[in-house]
One Martini backbone bead per residue (centre of mass of N, CA, C, O) as a GRO file, in nm:
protein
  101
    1UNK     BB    1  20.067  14.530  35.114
    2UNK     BB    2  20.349  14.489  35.341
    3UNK     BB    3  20.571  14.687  35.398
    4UNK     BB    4  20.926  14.684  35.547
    5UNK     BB    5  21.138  14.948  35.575
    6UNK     BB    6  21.490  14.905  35.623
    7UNK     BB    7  21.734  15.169  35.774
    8UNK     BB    8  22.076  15.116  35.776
    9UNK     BB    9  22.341  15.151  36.002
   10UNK     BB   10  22.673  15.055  35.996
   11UNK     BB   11  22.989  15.038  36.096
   12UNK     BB   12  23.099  15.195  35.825
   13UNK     BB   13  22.882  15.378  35.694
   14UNK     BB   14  22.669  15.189  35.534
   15UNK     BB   15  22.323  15.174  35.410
   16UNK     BB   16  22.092  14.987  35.450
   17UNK     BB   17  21.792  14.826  35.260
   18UNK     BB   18  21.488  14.715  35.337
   19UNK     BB   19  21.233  14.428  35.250
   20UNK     BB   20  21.147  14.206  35.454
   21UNK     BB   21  21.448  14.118  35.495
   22UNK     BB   22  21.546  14.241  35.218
   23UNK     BB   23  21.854  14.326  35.051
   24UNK     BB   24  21.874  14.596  34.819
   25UNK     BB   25  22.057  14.850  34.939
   26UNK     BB   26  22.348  14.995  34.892
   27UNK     BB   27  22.511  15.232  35.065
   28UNK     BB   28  22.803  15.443  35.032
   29UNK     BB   29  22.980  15.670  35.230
   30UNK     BB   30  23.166  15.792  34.950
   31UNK     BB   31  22.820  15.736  34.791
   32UNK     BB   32  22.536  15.920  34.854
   33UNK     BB   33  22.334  15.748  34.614
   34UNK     BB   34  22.025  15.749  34.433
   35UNK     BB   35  21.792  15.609  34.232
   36UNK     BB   36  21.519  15.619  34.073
   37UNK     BB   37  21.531  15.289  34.032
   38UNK     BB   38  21.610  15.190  34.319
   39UNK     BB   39  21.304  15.294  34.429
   40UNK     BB   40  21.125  15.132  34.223
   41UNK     BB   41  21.249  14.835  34.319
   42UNK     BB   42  21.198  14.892  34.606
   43UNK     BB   43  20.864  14.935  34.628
   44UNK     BB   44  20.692  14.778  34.430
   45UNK     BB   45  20.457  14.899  34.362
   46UNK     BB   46  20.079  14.867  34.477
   47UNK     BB   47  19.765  14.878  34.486
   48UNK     BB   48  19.751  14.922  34.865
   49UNK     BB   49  20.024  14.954  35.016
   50UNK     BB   50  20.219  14.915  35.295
   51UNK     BB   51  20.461  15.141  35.483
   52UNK     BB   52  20.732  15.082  35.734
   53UNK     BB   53  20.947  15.202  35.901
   54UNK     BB   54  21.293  15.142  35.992
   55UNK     BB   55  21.552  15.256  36.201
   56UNK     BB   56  21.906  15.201  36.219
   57UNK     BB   57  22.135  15.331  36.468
   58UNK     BB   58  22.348  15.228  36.715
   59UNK     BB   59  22.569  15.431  36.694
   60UNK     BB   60  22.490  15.710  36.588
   61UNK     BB   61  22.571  15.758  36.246
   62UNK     BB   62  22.487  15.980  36.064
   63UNK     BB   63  22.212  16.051  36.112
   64UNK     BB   64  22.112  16.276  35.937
   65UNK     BB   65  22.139  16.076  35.678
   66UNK     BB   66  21.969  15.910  35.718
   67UNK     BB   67  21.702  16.112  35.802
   68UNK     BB   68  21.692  16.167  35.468
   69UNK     BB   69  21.622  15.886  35.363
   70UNK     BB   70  21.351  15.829  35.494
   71UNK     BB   71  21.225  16.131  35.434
   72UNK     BB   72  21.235  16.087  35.111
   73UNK     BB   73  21.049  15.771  35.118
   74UNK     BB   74  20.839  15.895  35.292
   75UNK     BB   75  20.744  16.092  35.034
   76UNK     BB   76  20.716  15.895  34.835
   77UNK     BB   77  20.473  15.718  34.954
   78UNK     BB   78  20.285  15.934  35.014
   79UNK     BB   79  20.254  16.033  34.707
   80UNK     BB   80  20.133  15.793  34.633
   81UNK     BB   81  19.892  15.720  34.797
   82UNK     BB   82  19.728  16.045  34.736
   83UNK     BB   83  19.780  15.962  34.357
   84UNK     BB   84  19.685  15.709  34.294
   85UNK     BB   85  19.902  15.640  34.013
   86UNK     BB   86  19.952  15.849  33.880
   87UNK     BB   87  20.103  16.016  33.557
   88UNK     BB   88  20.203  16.220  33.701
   89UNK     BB   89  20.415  16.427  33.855
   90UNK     BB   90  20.644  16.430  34.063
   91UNK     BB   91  20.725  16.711  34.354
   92UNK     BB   92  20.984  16.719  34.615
   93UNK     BB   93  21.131  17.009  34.692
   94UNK     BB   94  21.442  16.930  34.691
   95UNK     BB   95  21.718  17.055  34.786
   96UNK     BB   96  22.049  17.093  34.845
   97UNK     BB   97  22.066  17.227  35.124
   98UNK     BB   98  21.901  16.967  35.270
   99UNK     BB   99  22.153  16.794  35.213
  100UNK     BB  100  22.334  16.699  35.484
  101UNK     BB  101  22.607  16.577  35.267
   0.00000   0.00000   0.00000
């Protein structure tokens, strides 16, 4: 199944995460965390799906921040494609550095 995922920068600076135009997500501007369960009900994996992402953030509020978050879940999205859902770990290298905000 083909699914749009939507991360959206809105006027507060919290980002909404949507699903084919259903919205899932919201990261608050002063608690910018995600859980990894909110991750796994966000993409609701199915084997066969396909993922496209589209970025919104018309005011261009904390860009890197929001590419953040796209390039986490473009990573979680790569490894289940790659790894065919089998139930090894995940290993996602990403430290604390890399974190921009």
């Amino acid at each position: 199944m083909d699914k749009k995922i939507k991360i959206e920068m809105n006027e507060s600076k919290d980002i909404v995460i949507s699903v084919n135009d259903d919205e899932k997500i919201t990261i608050k501007k002063d608690n910018r965390k995600i859980q990894a369960n909110e991750i796994f009900e966000l993409l609701s994996y199915s084997n066969g799906d396909n993922f496209l992402f589209e970025i919104v953030n018309e005011k261009n509020y904390d860009a890197p921040v929001l590419q953040f978050f796209h390039e986490l879940l473009a990573e979680i999205v790569n490894k289940l494609n790659t790894e065919e859902t089998t139930c090894g770990e995940m290993n996602f290298n990403l430290s604390e550095s890399e974190c921009p905000f």
